[in-house]
Amino acid sequence: MIKGKSASGKSARRKGTGQRAAHRSLKAQLILAGKVLVAEGQDDFTRGHISFRLPDDPNLFFMKAHSIGLDEITMQNVLTIDLEGKVIAGTARRHSEVYIHSEIFKARPDVNCVIHTHPTYSIALSATGRGLKCYSQPGALFYEALGSYTDTINLIRSHAMGAGVARALGRGRAVLLKNHGVVVTGATIAEAVIGTIMLENGAMVQLLVEAAGDPAPEFSRADIEKLKADISQPEQFTINFDYLVRRVKRRG
Ligand SMILES: [Zn+2]
């Protein structure tokens, strides 16, 4: 009996250690993701946030804190938050737009990472009211997978507004918040980060094409769908995210 108890105590301790190690490695990825996003021009002062769902508790997520840049995330300032937007662990200030993350995590069990940023070209495209065309390869990643949230230019500061963003996302990959920014999702941190960068690139090319005027027709649905399938492979996100991490580390 005593022997049994001590064995189960040992396994619980081992589980606790494993869980802490897994959480640390997740936070380390969030720290790198923040640095990559800033290096890729996704910063807007201290605005913008990234979150990741805890693999061992899908009702909780880690999230960047308020008042710091995306490249200032540390092991200590990451918050643990529940699906109602309540801080469960951590003492840093919480972003008021937490509901973008909590409501998407509620609505989409397949999404583990949510990024919200204010990138210039994506905002400019959102202000035109036009969707993203496939004028470049990144456009194909969002083919029939980009929602549009048009209720307000204001911050997403309530459950209801967050739910509105989740509705605009639907089964898609990302949402343009009109005249405000983007929300990009992924099963992994790599997928959400690369998606955010590709969305901005696709929007930039489109605005250049439209400014030049008289765009030629896009390619056929079948052609675009083939590229979409190719560039949506998880390996594509990992390889490119890992490259950007190495580059950010080289630059110091
Ligand atoms: Zn915002």
Short mmCIF file of C-alpha atoms and ligand atoms in Angstrom, two decimals:
data_model
loop_
_atom_site.label_atom_id
_atom_site.label_comp_id
_atom_site.label_asym_id
_atom_site.label_seq_id
_atom_site.Cartn_x
_atom_site.Cartn_y
_atom_site.Cartn_z
CA MET A 1 0.00 0.00 0.00
CA ILE A 2 2.71 2.42 1.09
CA LYS A 3 4.87 1.24 -1.77
CA GLY A 4 1.94 1.89 -4.19
CA LYS A 5 1.38 5.35 -2.81
CA SER A 6 5.01 6.36 -3.15
CA ALA A 7 5.11 4.99 -6.72
CA SER A 8 2.06 7.04 -7.71
CA GLY A 9 3.59 10.08 -5.98
CA LYS A 10 6.70 9.62 -8.04
CA SER A 11 4.73 9.38 -11.29
CA ALA A 12 2.72 12.50 -10.39
CA ARG A 13 5.97 14.36 -9.74
CA ARG A 14 7.37 13.12 -13.05
CA LYS A 15 4.19 14.30 -14.80
CA GLY A 16 4.51 17.71 -13.12
CA THR A 17 8.13 18.04 -14.24
CA GLY A 18 7.21 17.01 -17.80
CA GLN A 19 4.38 19.54 -17.85
CA ARG A 20 6.63 22.36 -16.63
CA ALA A 21 9.23 21.49 -19.28
CA ALA A 22 6.53 21.46 -22.00
CA HIS A 23 5.22 24.84 -20.83
CA ARG A 24 8.72 26.33 -20.80
CA SER A 25 9.37 25.13 -24.32
CA LEU A 26 6.06 26.62 -25.49
CA LYS A 27 6.88 29.96 -23.87
CA ALA A 28 10.33 29.83 -25.51
CA GLN A 29 8.59 29.46 -28.88
CA LEU A 30 6.31 32.43 -28.11
CA ILE A 31 9.38 34.53 -27.24
CA LEU A 32 11.00 33.65 -30.59
CA ALA A 33 7.75 34.19 -32.49
CA GLY A 34 7.50 37.71 -31.05
CA LYS A 35 11.06 38.52 -32.12
CA VAL A 36 10.42 37.15 -35.63
CA LEU A 37 7.19 39.17 -35.98
CA VAL A 38 9.00 42.41 -35.03
CA ALA A 39 11.93 41.61 -37.35
CA GLU A 40 9.36 41.17 -40.13
CA GLY A 41 7.78 44.58 -39.51
CA GLN A 42 4.66 43.37 -37.68
CA ASP A 43 5.18 45.69 -34.68
CA ASP A 44 3.07 48.75 -33.90
CA PHE A 45 4.46 50.19 -30.65
CA THR A 46 3.35 47.73 -27.91
CA ARG A 47 0.19 46.81 -29.79
CA GLY A 48 -0.39 43.35 -31.17
CA HIS A 49 -0.46 40.03 -29.37
CA ILE A 50 0.14 36.32 -29.73
CA SER A 51 -1.37 33.43 -27.79
CA PHE A 52 -1.05 29.66 -27.66
CA ARG A 53 -3.44 27.05 -26.26
CA LEU A 54 -2.01 24.75 -23.58
CA PRO A 55 -1.78 21.22 -25.02
CA ASP A 56 -2.52 19.65 -21.62
CA ASP A 57 -5.49 21.95 -20.91
CA PRO A 58 -7.33 23.19 -24.03
CA ASN A 59 -9.39 25.61 -21.89
CA LEU A 60 -6.31 27.68 -21.07
CA PHE A 61 -3.87 29.66 -23.20
CA PHE A 62 -0.61 31.54 -22.83
CA MET A 63 -0.65 35.17 -24.02
CA LYS A 64 1.72 38.09 -24.41
CA ALA A 65 1.18 40.81 -21.80
CA HIS A 66 0.16 44.47 -22.26
CA SER A 67 2.69 47.36 -22.18
CA ILE A 68 5.55 45.43 -23.81
CA GLY A 69 6.61 44.95 -27.42
CA LEU A 70 6.12 41.64 -29.20
CA ASP A 71 9.91 41.24 -28.94
CA GLU A 72 9.87 41.70 -25.15
CA ILE A 73 8.01 38.52 -24.18
CA THR A 74 9.82 36.65 -21.37
CA MET A 75 9.25 33.43 -19.39
CA GLN A 76 8.07 35.66 -16.51
CA ASN A 77 5.62 38.00 -18.24
CA VAL A 78 3.58 35.45 -20.23
CA LEU A 79 0.03 35.25 -18.81
CA THR A 80 -2.10 32.12 -18.47
CA ILE A 81 -5.72 32.93 -19.35
CA ASP A 82 -8.97 30.95 -19.51
CA LEU A 83 -11.60 30.91 -22.27
CA GLU A 84 -13.59 33.64 -20.48
CA GLY A 85 -10.57 35.95 -20.69
CA LYS A 86 -9.75 35.67 -16.97
CA VAL A 87 -6.07 35.66 -15.92
CA ILE A 88 -5.29 32.36 -14.14
CA ALA A 89 -1.56 32.88 -13.64
CA GLY A 90 0.82 35.79 -14.03
CA THR A 91 0.95 39.32 -12.66
CA ALA A 92 1.52 41.37 -15.83
CA ARG A 93 -1.25 43.52 -17.30
CA ARG A 94 -3.61 41.72 -19.70
CA HIS A 95 -4.45 43.07 -23.17
CA SER A 96 -8.04 44.34 -23.27
CA GLU A 97 -8.40 42.60 -26.66
CA VAL A 98 -7.99 39.18 -25.00
CA TYR A 99 -11.47 38.28 -26.33
CA ILE A 100 -10.14 37.95 -29.89
CA HIS A 101 -8.14 35.00 -28.60
CA SER A 102 -10.57 33.46 -26.09
CA GLU A 103 -13.55 33.52 -28.47
CA ILE A 104 -11.56 32.03 -31.36
CA PHE A 105 -10.19 29.27 -29.10
CA LYS A 106 -13.79 28.58 -28.01
CA ALA A 107 -15.13 28.41 -31.55
CA ARG A 108 -12.22 26.58 -33.20
CA PRO A 109 -10.82 23.53 -31.35
CA ASP A 110 -8.39 23.02 -34.26
CA VAL A 111 -6.75 26.42 -33.65
CA ASN A 112 -3.92 26.53 -31.12
CA CYS A 113 -2.26 29.84 -31.98
CA VAL A 114 -3.81 33.28 -32.57
CA ILE A 115 -1.91 36.39 -33.66
CA HIS A 116 -3.28 39.92 -33.84
CA THR A 117 -1.16 42.68 -35.40
CA HIS A 118 -1.53 46.00 -37.23
CA PRO A 119 0.44 45.50 -40.49
CA THR A 120 0.36 48.45 -42.93
CA TYR A 121 -0.60 46.80 -46.22
CA SER A 122 -3.16 44.44 -44.72
CA ILE A 123 -4.86 47.41 -43.03
CA ALA A 124 -4.76 49.38 -46.29
CA LEU A 125 -6.35 46.44 -48.12
CA SER A 126 -9.01 46.09 -45.39
CA ALA A 127 -9.88 49.76 -45.86
CA THR A 128 -10.66 49.21 -49.55
CA GLY A 129 -13.37 46.73 -48.58
CA ARG A 130 -12.02 44.36 -51.25
CA GLY A 131 -10.97 40.79 -50.50
CA LEU A 132 -7.50 39.36 -51.07
CA LYS A 133 -6.89 38.29 -54.67
CA CYS A 134 -4.36 35.69 -55.81
CA TYR A 135 -2.05 38.20 -57.48
CA SER A 136 0.89 36.44 -55.80
CA GLN A 137 1.54 33.05 -54.23
CA PRO A 138 0.84 34.15 -50.62
CA GLY A 139 -2.67 35.08 -51.79
CA ALA A 140 -3.32 31.39 -52.48
CA LEU A 141 -2.81 30.49 -48.80
CA PHE A 142 -5.87 32.60 -47.98
CA TYR A 143 -7.95 31.58 -50.99
CA GLU A 144 -11.55 31.35 -49.69
CA ALA A 145 -10.09 31.38 -46.16
CA LEU A 146 -10.01 35.09 -45.28
CA GLY A 147 -12.88 36.65 -43.34
CA SER A 148 -13.68 40.29 -42.86
CA TYR A 149 -14.78 41.98 -39.62
CA THR A 150 -16.48 45.29 -40.35
CA ASP A 151 -18.40 46.19 -37.17
CA THR A 152 -15.99 48.82 -35.84
CA ILE A 153 -12.53 50.39 -36.01
CA ASN A 154 -12.37 50.16 -32.19
CA LEU A 155 -10.56 47.68 -29.98
CA ILE A 156 -12.17 44.26 -29.52
CA ARG A 157 -12.88 44.70 -25.82
CA SER A 158 -15.87 42.44 -25.08
CA HIS A 159 -16.94 38.81 -25.36
CA ALA A 160 -19.54 39.85 -27.95
CA MET A 161 -16.99 41.65 -30.12
CA GLY A 162 -14.56 38.73 -29.85
CA ALA A 163 -17.37 36.38 -30.86
CA GLY A 164 -18.00 38.65 -33.86
CA VAL A 165 -14.37 38.23 -34.94
CA ALA A 166 -14.64 34.44 -34.46
CA ARG A 167 -17.79 34.46 -36.64
CA ALA A 168 -15.99 36.46 -39.33
CA LEU A 169 -13.17 33.88 -39.18
CA GLY A 170 -15.61 30.99 -39.62
CA ARG A 171 -13.66 27.95 -40.84
CA GLY A 172 -11.04 30.26 -42.41
CA ARG A 173 -7.40 30.95 -41.63
CA ALA A 174 -7.51 34.70 -40.93
CA VAL A 175 -9.66 37.82 -40.64
CA LEU A 176 -9.08 41.37 -41.83
CA LEU A 177 -10.37 43.75 -39.14
CA LYS A 178 -11.48 46.71 -41.25
CA ASN A 179 -9.22 49.77 -40.81
CA HIS A 180 -7.61 48.09 -37.79
CA GLY A 181 -5.47 44.99 -38.37
CA VAL A 182 -5.35 41.25 -38.90
CA VAL A 183 -6.09 38.13 -36.90
CA VAL A 184 -4.29 35.03 -38.12
CA THR A 185 -4.69 31.51 -36.75
CA GLY A 186 -2.75 28.26 -36.91
CA ALA A 187 -2.50 24.81 -35.45
CA THR A 188 1.08 25.73 -34.55
CA ILE A 189 3.02 28.90 -33.73
CA ALA A 190 4.97 28.45 -36.97
CA GLU A 191 1.77 28.30 -39.03
CA ALA A 192 0.30 31.46 -37.48
CA VAL A 193 3.55 33.46 -37.74
CA ILE A 194 4.23 32.49 -41.37
CA GLY A 195 0.56 33.07 -42.21
CA THR A 196 0.71 36.60 -40.75
CA ILE A 197 3.80 37.46 -42.81
CA MET A 198 2.35 35.94 -45.99
CA LEU A 199 -0.95 37.80 -45.58
CA GLU A 200 0.92 41.10 -45.40
CA ASN A 201 2.99 40.18 -48.45
CA GLY A 202 -0.11 39.18 -50.44
CA ALA A 203 -1.83 42.46 -49.48
CA MET A 204 1.25 44.49 -50.48
CA VAL A 205 1.45 42.87 -53.93
CA GLN A 206 -2.28 43.34 -54.47
CA LEU A 207 -2.15 47.05 -53.62
CA LEU A 208 0.79 47.48 -56.02
CA VAL A 209 -1.12 45.66 -58.78
CA GLU A 210 -4.25 47.71 -58.18
CA ALA A 211 -2.25 50.94 -58.06
CA ALA A 212 -0.63 50.01 -61.38
CA GLY A 213 -4.16 49.44 -62.69
CA ASP A 214 -5.78 47.09 -65.19
CA PRO A 215 -4.81 43.77 -63.53
CA ALA A 216 -4.83 40.68 -65.74
CA PRO A 217 -7.24 37.89 -64.70
CA GLU A 218 -6.21 35.56 -61.87
CA PHE A 219 -5.42 31.90 -62.57
CA SER A 220 -8.15 29.24 -62.49
CA ARG A 221 -9.63 27.92 -59.25
CA ALA A 222 -8.01 24.50 -59.83
CA ASP A 223 -4.58 26.08 -60.35
CA ILE A 224 -4.89 28.23 -57.21
CA GLU A 225 -6.22 25.32 -55.14
CA LYS A 226 -3.22 23.19 -56.10
CA LEU A 227 -0.80 25.87 -54.87
CA LYS A 228 -2.92 26.38 -51.74
CA ALA A 229 -2.62 22.67 -50.89
CA ASP A 230 1.15 22.74 -51.46
CA ILE A 231 1.87 25.81 -49.35
CA SER A 232 -0.51 24.73 -46.56
CA GLN A 233 1.65 21.71 -45.68
CA PRO A 234 2.73 21.91 -42.01
CA GLU A 235 6.34 21.32 -43.08
CA GLN A 236 6.27 24.53 -45.14
CA PHE A 237 5.42 26.57 -42.04
CA THR A 238 8.01 24.86 -39.86
CA ILE A 239 10.88 25.15 -42.34
CA ASN A 240 10.24 28.84 -42.96
CA PHE A 241 9.61 29.71 -39.31
CA ASP A 242 12.82 27.91 -38.28
CA TYR A 243 14.71 29.91 -40.93
CA LEU A 244 13.33 33.20 -39.60
CA VAL A 245 14.26 32.16 -36.04
CA ARG A 246 17.84 31.41 -37.13
CA ARG A 247 17.99 34.77 -38.92
CA VAL A 248 16.70 36.70 -35.92
CA LYS A 249 19.25 34.93 -33.67
CA ARG A 250 22.10 35.72 -36.09
CA ARG A 251 21.16 39.39 -36.02
CA GLY A 252 21.11 39.29 -32.21
ZN ZN B 1 -5.62 45.91 -32.46
#
